[in-house]
Coordinates of C-alpha atoms and ligand atoms in Angstrom, one line a residue:
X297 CA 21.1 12.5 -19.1
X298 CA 21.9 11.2 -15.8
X299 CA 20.2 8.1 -14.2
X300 CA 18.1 6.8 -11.3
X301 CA 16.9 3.6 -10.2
X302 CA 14.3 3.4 -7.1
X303 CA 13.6 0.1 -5.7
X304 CA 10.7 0.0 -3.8
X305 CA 9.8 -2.1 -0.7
X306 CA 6.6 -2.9 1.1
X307 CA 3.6 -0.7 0.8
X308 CA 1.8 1.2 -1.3
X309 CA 2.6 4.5 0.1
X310 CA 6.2 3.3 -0.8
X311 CA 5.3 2.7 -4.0
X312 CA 3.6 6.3 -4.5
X313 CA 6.8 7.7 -2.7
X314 CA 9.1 5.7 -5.0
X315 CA 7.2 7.9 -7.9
X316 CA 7.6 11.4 -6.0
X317 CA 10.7 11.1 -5.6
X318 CA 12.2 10.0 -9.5
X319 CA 9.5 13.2 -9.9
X320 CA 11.8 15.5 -7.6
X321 CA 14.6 14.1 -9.2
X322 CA 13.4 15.0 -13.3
X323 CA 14.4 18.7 -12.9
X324 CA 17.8 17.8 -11.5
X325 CA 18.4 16.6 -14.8
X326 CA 17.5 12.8 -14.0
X327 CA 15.7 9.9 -16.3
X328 CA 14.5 6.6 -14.6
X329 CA 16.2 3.1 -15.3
X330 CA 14.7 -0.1 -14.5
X331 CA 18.6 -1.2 -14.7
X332 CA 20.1 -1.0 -11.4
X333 CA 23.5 -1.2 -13.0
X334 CA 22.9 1.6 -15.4
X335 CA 22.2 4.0 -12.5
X336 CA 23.9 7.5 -11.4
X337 CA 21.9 7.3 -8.7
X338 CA 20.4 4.5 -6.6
X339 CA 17.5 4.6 -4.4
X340 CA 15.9 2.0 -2.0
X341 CA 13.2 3.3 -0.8
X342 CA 12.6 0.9 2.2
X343 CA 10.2 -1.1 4.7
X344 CA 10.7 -1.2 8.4
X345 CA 7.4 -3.5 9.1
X346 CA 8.9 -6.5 9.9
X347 CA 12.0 -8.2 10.4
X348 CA 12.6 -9.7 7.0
X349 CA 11.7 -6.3 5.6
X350 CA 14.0 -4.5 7.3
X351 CA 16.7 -7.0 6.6
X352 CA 16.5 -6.9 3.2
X353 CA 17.6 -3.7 2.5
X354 CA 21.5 -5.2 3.9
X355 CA 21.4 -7.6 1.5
X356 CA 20.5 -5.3 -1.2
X357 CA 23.6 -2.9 -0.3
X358 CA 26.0 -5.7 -0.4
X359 CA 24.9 -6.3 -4.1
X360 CA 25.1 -2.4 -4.6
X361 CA 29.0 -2.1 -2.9
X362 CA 30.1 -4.4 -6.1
X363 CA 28.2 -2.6 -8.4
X364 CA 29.5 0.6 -7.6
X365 CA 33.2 -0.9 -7.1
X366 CA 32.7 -2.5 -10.6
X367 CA 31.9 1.3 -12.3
X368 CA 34.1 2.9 -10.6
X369 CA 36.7 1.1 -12.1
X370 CA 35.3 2.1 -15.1
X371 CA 35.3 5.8 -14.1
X372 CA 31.7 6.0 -13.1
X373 CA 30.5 7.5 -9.8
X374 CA 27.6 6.1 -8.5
X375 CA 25.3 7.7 -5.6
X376 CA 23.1 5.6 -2.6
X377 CA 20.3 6.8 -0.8
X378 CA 17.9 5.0 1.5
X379 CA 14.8 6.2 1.7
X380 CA 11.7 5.0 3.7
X381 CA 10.6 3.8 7.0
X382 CA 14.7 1.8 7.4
X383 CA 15.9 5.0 6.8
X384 CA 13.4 6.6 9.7
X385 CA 14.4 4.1 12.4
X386 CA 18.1 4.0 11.7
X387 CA 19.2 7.1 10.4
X388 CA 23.1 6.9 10.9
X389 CA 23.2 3.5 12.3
X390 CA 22.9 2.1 8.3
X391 CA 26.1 4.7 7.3
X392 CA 27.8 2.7 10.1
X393 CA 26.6 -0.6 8.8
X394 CA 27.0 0.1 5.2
X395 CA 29.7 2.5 3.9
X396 CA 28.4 2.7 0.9
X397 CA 25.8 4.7 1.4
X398 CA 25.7 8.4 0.6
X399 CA 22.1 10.0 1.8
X400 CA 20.0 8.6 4.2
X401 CA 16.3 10.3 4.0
X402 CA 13.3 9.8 5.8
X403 CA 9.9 9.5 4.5
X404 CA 9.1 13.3 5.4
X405 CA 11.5 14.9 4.0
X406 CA 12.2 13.2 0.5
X407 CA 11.5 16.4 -0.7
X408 CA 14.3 17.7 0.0
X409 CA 16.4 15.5 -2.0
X410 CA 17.9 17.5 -4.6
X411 CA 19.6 19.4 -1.8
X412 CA 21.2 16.7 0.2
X413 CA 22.6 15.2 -2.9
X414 CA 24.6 18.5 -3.3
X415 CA 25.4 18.4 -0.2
X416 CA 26.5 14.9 -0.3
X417 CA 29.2 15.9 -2.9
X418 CA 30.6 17.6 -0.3
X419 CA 30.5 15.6 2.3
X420 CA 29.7 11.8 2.3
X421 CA 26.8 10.2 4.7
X422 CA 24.0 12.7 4.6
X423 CA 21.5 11.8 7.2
X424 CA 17.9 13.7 7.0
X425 CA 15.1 11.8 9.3
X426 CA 13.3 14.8 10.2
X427 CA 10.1 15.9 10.5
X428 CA 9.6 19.2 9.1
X429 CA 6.9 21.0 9.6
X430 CA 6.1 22.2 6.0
X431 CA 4.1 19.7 3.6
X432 CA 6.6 17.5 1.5
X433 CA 3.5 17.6 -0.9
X434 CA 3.8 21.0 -1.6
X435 CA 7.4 21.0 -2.1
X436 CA 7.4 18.3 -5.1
X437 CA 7.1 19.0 -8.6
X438 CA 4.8 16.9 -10.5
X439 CA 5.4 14.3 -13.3
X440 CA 4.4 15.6 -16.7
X441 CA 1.1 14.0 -18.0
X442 CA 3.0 11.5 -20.6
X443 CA 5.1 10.4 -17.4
X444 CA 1.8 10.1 -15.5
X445 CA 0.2 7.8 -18.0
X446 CA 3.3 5.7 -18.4
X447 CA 3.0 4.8 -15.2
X448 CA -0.9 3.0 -16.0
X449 CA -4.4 3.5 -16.2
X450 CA -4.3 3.0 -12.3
X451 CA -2.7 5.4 -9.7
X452 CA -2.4 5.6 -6.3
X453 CA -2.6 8.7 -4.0
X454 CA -1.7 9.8 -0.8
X455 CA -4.3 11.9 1.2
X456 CA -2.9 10.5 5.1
X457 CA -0.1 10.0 6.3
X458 CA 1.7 8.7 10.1
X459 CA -0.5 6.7 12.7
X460 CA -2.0 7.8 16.2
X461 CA -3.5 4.0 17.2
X462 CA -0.1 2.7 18.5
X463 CA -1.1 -0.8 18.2
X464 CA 1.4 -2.7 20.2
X465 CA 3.2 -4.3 17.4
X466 CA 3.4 -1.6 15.0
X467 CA 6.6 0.6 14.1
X468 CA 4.5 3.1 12.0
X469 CA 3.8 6.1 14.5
X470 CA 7.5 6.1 15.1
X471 CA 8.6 5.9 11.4
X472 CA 5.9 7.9 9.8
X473 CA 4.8 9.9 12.4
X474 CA 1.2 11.4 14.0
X475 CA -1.7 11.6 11.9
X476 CA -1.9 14.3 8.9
X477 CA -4.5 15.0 6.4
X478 CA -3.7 16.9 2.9
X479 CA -6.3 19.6 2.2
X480 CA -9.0 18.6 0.1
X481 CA -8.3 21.4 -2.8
X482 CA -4.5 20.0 -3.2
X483 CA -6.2 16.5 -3.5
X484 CA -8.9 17.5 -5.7
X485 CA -6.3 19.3 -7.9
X486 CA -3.7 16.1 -8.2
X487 CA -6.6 13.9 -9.3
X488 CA -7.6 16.3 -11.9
X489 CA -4.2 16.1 -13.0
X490 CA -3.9 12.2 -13.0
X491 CA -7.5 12.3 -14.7
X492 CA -6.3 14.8 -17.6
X493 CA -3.1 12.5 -18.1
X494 CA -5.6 9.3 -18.9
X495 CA -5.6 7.8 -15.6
X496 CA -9.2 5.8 -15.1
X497 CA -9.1 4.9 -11.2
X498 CA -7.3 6.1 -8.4
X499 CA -6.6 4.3 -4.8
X500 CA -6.4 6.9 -2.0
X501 CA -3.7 5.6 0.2
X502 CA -2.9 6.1 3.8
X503 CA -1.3 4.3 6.8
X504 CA -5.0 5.0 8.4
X505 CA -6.8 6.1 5.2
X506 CA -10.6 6.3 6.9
X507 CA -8.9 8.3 9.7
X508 CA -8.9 11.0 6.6
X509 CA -9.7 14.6 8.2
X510 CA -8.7 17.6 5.9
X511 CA -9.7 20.7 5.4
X512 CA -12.2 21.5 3.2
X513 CA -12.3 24.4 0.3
X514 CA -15.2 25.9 2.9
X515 CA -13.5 25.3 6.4
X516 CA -14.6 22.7 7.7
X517 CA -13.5 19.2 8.1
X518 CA -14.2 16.4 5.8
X519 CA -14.1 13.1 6.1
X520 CA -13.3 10.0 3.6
X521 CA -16.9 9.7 2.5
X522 CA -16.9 13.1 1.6
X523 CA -13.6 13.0 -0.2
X524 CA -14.9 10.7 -1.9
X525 CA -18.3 12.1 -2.6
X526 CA -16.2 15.2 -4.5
X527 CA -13.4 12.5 -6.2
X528 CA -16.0 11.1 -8.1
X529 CA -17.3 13.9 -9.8
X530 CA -14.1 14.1 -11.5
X531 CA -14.8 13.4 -15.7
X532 CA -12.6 10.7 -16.5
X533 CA -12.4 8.8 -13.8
X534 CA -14.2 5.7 -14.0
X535 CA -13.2 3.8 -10.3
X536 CA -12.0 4.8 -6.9
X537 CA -10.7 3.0 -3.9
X538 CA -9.0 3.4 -0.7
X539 CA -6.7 1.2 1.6
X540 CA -5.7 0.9 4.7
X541 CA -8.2 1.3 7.3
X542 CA -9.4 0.7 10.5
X543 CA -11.9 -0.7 12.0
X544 CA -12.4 2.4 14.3
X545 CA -12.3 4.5 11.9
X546 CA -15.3 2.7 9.4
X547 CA -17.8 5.6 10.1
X548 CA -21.3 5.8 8.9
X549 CA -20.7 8.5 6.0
X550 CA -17.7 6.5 4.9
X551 CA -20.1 2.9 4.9
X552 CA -22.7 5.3 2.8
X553 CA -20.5 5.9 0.4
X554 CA -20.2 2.4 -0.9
X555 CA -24.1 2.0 -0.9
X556 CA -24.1 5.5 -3.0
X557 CA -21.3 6.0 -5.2
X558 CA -21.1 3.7 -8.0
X559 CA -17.8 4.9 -8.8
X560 CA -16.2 3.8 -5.3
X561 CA -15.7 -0.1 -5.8
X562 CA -16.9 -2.9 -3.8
X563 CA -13.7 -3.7 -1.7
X564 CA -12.6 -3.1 1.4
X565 CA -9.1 -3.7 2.8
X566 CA -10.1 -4.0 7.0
X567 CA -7.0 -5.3 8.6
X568 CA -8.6 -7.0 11.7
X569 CA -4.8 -8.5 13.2
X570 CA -6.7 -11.4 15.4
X571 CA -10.1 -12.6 16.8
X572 CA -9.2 -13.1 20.3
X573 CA -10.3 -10.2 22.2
X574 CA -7.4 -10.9 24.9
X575 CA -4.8 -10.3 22.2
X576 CA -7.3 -7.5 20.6
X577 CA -6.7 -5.9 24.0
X578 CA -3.0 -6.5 24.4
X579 CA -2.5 -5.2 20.6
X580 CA -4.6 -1.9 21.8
X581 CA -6.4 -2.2 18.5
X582 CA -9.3 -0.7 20.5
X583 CA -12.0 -3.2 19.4
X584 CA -13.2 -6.8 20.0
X585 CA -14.0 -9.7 17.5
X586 CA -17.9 -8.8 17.7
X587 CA -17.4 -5.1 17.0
X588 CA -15.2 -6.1 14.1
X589 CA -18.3 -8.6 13.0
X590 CA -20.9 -5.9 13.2
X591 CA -18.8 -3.4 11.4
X592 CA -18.5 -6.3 8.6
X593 CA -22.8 -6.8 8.6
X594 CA -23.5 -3.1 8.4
X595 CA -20.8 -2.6 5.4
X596 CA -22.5 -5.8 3.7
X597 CA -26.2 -4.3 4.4
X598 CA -25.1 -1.0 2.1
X599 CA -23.5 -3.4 0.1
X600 CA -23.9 -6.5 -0.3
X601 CA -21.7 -7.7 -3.1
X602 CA -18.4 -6.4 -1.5
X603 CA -15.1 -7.8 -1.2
X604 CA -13.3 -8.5 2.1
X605 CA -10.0 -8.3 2.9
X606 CA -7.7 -8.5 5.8
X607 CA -4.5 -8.4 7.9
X608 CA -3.5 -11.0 10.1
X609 CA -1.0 -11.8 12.8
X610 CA -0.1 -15.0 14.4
X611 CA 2.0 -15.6 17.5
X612 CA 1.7 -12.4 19.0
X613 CA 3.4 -12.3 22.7
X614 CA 0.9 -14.8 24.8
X615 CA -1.2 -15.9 22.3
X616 CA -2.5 -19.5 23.1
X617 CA -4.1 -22.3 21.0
X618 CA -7.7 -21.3 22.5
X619 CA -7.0 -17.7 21.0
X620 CA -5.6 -18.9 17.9
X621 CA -9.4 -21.1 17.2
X622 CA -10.6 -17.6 18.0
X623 CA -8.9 -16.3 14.8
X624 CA -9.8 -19.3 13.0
X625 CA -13.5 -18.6 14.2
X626 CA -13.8 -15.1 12.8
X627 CA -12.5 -15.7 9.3
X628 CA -15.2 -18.2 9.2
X629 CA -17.9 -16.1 10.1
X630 CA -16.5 -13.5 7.8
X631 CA -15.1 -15.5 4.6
X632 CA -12.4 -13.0 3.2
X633 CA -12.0 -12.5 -1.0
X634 CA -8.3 -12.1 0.1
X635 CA -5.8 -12.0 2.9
X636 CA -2.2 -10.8 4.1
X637 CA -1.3 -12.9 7.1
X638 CA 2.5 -12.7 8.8
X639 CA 4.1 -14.3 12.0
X640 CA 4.5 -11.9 14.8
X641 CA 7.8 -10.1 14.5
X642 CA 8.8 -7.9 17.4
X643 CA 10.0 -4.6 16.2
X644 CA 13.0 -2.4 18.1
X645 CA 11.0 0.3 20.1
X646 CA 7.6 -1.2 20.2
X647 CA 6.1 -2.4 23.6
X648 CA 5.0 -5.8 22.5
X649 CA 8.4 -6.5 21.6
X650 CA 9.3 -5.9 25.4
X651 CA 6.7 -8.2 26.1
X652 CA 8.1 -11.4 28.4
X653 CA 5.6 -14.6 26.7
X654 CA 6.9 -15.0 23.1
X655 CA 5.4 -17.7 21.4
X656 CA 8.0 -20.0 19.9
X657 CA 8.9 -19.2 16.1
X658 CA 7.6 -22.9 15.5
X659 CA 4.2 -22.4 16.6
X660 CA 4.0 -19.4 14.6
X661 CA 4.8 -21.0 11.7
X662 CA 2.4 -24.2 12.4
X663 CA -0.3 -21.7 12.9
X664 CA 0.2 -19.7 10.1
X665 CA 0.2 -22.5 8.0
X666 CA -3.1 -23.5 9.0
X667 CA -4.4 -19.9 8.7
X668 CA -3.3 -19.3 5.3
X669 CA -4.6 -22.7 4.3
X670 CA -8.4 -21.6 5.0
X671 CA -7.7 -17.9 3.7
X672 CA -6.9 -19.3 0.7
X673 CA -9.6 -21.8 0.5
X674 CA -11.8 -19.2 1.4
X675 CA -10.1 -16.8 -1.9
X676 CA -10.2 -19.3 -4.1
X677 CA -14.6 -19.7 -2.9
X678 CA -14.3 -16.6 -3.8
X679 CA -13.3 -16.7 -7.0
X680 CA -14.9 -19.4 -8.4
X681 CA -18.2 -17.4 -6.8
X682 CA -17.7 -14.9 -9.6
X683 CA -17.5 -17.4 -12.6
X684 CA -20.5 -16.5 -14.8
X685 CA -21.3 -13.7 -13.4
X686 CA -21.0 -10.4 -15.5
X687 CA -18.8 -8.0 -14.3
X688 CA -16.8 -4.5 -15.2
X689 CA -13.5 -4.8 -15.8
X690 CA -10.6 -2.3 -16.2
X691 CA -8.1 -3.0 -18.7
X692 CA -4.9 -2.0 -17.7
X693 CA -2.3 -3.8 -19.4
X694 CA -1.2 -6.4 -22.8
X695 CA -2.2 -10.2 -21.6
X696 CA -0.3 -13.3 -22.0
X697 CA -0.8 -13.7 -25.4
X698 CA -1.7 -11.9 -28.5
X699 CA -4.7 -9.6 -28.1
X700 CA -5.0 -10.3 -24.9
X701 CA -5.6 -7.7 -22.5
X702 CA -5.6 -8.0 -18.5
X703 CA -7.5 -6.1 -16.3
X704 CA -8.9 -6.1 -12.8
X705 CA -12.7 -6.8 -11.6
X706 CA -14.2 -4.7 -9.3
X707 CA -13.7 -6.7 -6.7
X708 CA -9.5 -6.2 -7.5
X709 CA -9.2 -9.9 -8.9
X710 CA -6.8 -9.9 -12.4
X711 CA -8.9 -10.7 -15.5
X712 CA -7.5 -11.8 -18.9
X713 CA -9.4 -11.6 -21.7
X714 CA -9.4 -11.8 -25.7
X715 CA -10.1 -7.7 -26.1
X716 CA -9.4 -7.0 -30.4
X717 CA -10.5 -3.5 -30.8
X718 CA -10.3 -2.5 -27.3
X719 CA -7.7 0.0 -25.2
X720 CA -6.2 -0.2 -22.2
X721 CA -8.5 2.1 -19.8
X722 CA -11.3 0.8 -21.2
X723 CA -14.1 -0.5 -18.8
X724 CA -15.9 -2.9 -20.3
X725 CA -18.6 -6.1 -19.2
X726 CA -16.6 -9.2 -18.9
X727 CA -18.6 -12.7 -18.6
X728 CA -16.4 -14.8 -16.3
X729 CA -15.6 -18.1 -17.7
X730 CA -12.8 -19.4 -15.4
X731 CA -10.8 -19.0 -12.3
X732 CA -7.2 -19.9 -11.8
X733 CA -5.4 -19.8 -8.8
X734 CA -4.6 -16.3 -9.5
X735 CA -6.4 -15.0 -12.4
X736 CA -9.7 -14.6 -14.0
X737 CA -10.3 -15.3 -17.8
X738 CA -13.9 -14.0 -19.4
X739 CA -15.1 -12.8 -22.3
X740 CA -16.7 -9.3 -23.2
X741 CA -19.8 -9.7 -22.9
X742 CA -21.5 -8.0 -26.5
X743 CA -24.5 -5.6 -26.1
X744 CA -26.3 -3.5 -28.4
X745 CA -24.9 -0.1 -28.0
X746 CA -20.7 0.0 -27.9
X747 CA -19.8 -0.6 -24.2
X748 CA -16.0 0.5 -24.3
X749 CA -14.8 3.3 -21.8
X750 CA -18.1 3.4 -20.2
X751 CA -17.9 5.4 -16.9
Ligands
5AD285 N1 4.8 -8.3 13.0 C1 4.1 -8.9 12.0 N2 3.2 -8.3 11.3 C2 3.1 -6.9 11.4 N3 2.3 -6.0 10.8 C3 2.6 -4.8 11.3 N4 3.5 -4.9 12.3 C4 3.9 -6.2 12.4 C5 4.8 -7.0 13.2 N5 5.5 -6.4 14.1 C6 1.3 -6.4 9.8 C7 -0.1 -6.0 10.2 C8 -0.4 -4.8 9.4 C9 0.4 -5.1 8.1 C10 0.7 -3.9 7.3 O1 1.6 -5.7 8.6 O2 -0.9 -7.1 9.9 O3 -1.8 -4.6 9.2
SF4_286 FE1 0.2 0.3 12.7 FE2 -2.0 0.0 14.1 FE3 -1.4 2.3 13.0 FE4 -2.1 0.2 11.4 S1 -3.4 1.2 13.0 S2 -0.4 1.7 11.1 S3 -1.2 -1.5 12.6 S4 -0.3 1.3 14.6

């Protein structure tokens, strides 16, 4: 049996990706490897968000060059792709860079795979960044149930894909392209198949997830709420989340749904980028701090328990100290559970990057030290908030030690536990007994009647 290896960079949707495309590759005859060196075929399947990102992947082929030199010489032909949003922006410009690469494939038409490997026999440096009007979805076989549940208890899928708020910083419109929403049966029918395989919660994923409008099995449009609404009437399936959205986007059906469904969890991923309205503007995010505040009140009155989390960028072209303390005011007001938070980084292409007041790469990093210093003080609140409390947890892998198991709250914090007798995909109570910097530890919490795999 011939061999892949996908490395996977940056998002989520990558990471779902990364898994469509070893699944596209099973009837050609390929196995995965988590051995980079014991690959026919190696994919990096990359991230275009940021500078560091982006670089990475040049690194990573120099490492590949000697490792296909090296079998060579042992009479083994090796095959490169890139794959993702690098791939995208670049197209032929990384066969010029890097030799050694054989495909180059966008993230839209990954599907397509098995072809342009046989046509890459033929011919060496095989670009395909196109857009093609058919849905890649369709086109991809999918993993057998033992495959699926190999993969965990937890899976992610895609039900949006591409951008169409342009924020001024942001490469994803150009690399993933406009807006598109699967149809709600071809969603409906790939949880099924996820629940059937023993999978307990799924994460819908996309760029601008709460943007979500598919068609519905009657015709008409539906939104995320509503998705939702039908997702959890799936048996099986025990938890469902959803990441990324925007704070245009947070409609009232949506907000509903996490006062209503007790199988949608009590977390919600609302990048907010900045809390001066002057760089709001200039990032043409489309909303101020105080719309992002009330959004924040209303998804706390339907739910009061829930989990915040964020994005964050500092040093965006002209941003001062005053609007800086403006960013430092909102996360105050707000107190996130958890944060991302990154240095401006202009992008090729993207009008901020054109813009002419820069802010000097040491203030960026001054102030994102002192930005991630309250974020994390604020997590770590957090945390400690949730010590003693009861809560469910899904166990979703072995622990550190000896019946252990680990397993994340609902509120997506890791949880180990002593758990003799109990499965991974249970959901069971945990009492929460102590808070590390980046775990949980509890103990089940014993009732009467048996509490394991409780939906
Ligand atoms: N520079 C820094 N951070 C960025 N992000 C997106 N584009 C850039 C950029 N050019 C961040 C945003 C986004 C997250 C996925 O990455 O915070 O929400
Ligand atoms: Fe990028 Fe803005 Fe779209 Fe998010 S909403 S993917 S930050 S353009």
């Amino acid at each position: 049996m011939k061999k892949v290896f996908v490395k996977s960079y940056g998002c989520q949707m990558n990471a779902y990706d990364a898994e469509r495309m070893a699944d596209a590759l099973a009837p050609e005859g390929f196995g995965e490897t988590t051995a980079m060196d014991e690959a026919d075929l190696i994919i990096l399947n990359t991230c275009h968000i940021r500078e560091k990102a982006a670089e990475k992947v040049y690194s990573e082929l120099g490492r590949v060059r000697a490792l296909k030199r090296e079998r060579e010489r042992d009479g083994r032909a090796t095959t490169v792709v890139v794959a993702g949003c690098v791939a995208q922006a670049e197209g032929q410009e990384i066969i010029r860079r890097a030799p050694v690469v054989d495909v180059v494939v966008g993230p839209q038409s990954y599907h397509r795979l098995p072809e342009l490997l046989h046509r890459a026999e033929a011919r060496r440096g095989v670009v395909n960044t196109e857009f093609p009007v058919e849905d890649k979805f369709g086109h991809l076989p999918a993993a057998s149930p033992a495959k699926t549940r190999s993969r965990g208890v937890s899976a992610f899928l895609t039900v949006q894909e591409g951008c169409d708020k342009f924020c001024t910083f942001c490469v994803v419109p150009y690399t993933r392209g406009a807006e598109a929403s699967r149809l709600v049966v071809r969603i409906v029918e790939e949880a099924k198949r996820l629940a059937d395989a023993g999978v307990r919660e799924i994460t819908l994923i996309g760029q601008n997830v709460n943007a979500y409008h598919g068609e519905g099995p009657d015709g008409t449009t539906w939104s995320l709420g509503r998705l939702l609404h039908r997702l959890a009437e799936i048996p099986g399936l025990a938890r469902l989340r959803y990441t990324t959205s925007h704070p245009r986007d947070m409609d009232d059906a949506l907000i509903a749904a996490h006062r209503d469904l007790p199988a949608l969890m009590p977390y919600l991923h609302l990048p907010v980028q900045a809390g001066s309205d002057r760089i709001l503007a200039a990032m043409n995010r489309r909303h101020t701090a105080d719309t992002y505040r009330r959004i924040i009140d209303k998804v706390r009155a339907a739910c009061p328990d829930i989990a915040l989390s964020s994005d964050f960028i500092v040093g965006f072209p002209g941003e001062t100290d005053a609007d800086f303390l403006d960013t430092m005011s909102l996360i105050e007001d707000v107190r996130f559970a958890s944060a991302f938070s990154f240095k401006y980084s202009p992008r090729p292409g993207t009008p901020a990057a054109e813009l002419e007041d820069q802010v000097p790469e040491e203030t960026k990093a001054e102030r994102l030290a002192r930005l991630q210093k309250r974020l994390e003080a604020h997590r770590q609140a957090f945390n400690r908030g949730t010590v003693g409390r009861t809560v469910d947890v899904l166990l979703e892998k072995p622990g550190r030690h000896p019946g252990q198991l680990a397993g994340k709250s609902p509120y997506l914090q890791a949880v180990h536990l002593q758990a003799e007798g109990l499965s991974v995909g249970d959901v069971v109570p945990v009492r929460i007994t102590g808070a590390g910097t980046n775990s949980l530890s509890g103990e089940i919490e014993r009732m009467t009647a048996p509490a394991s795999a409780a939906a």
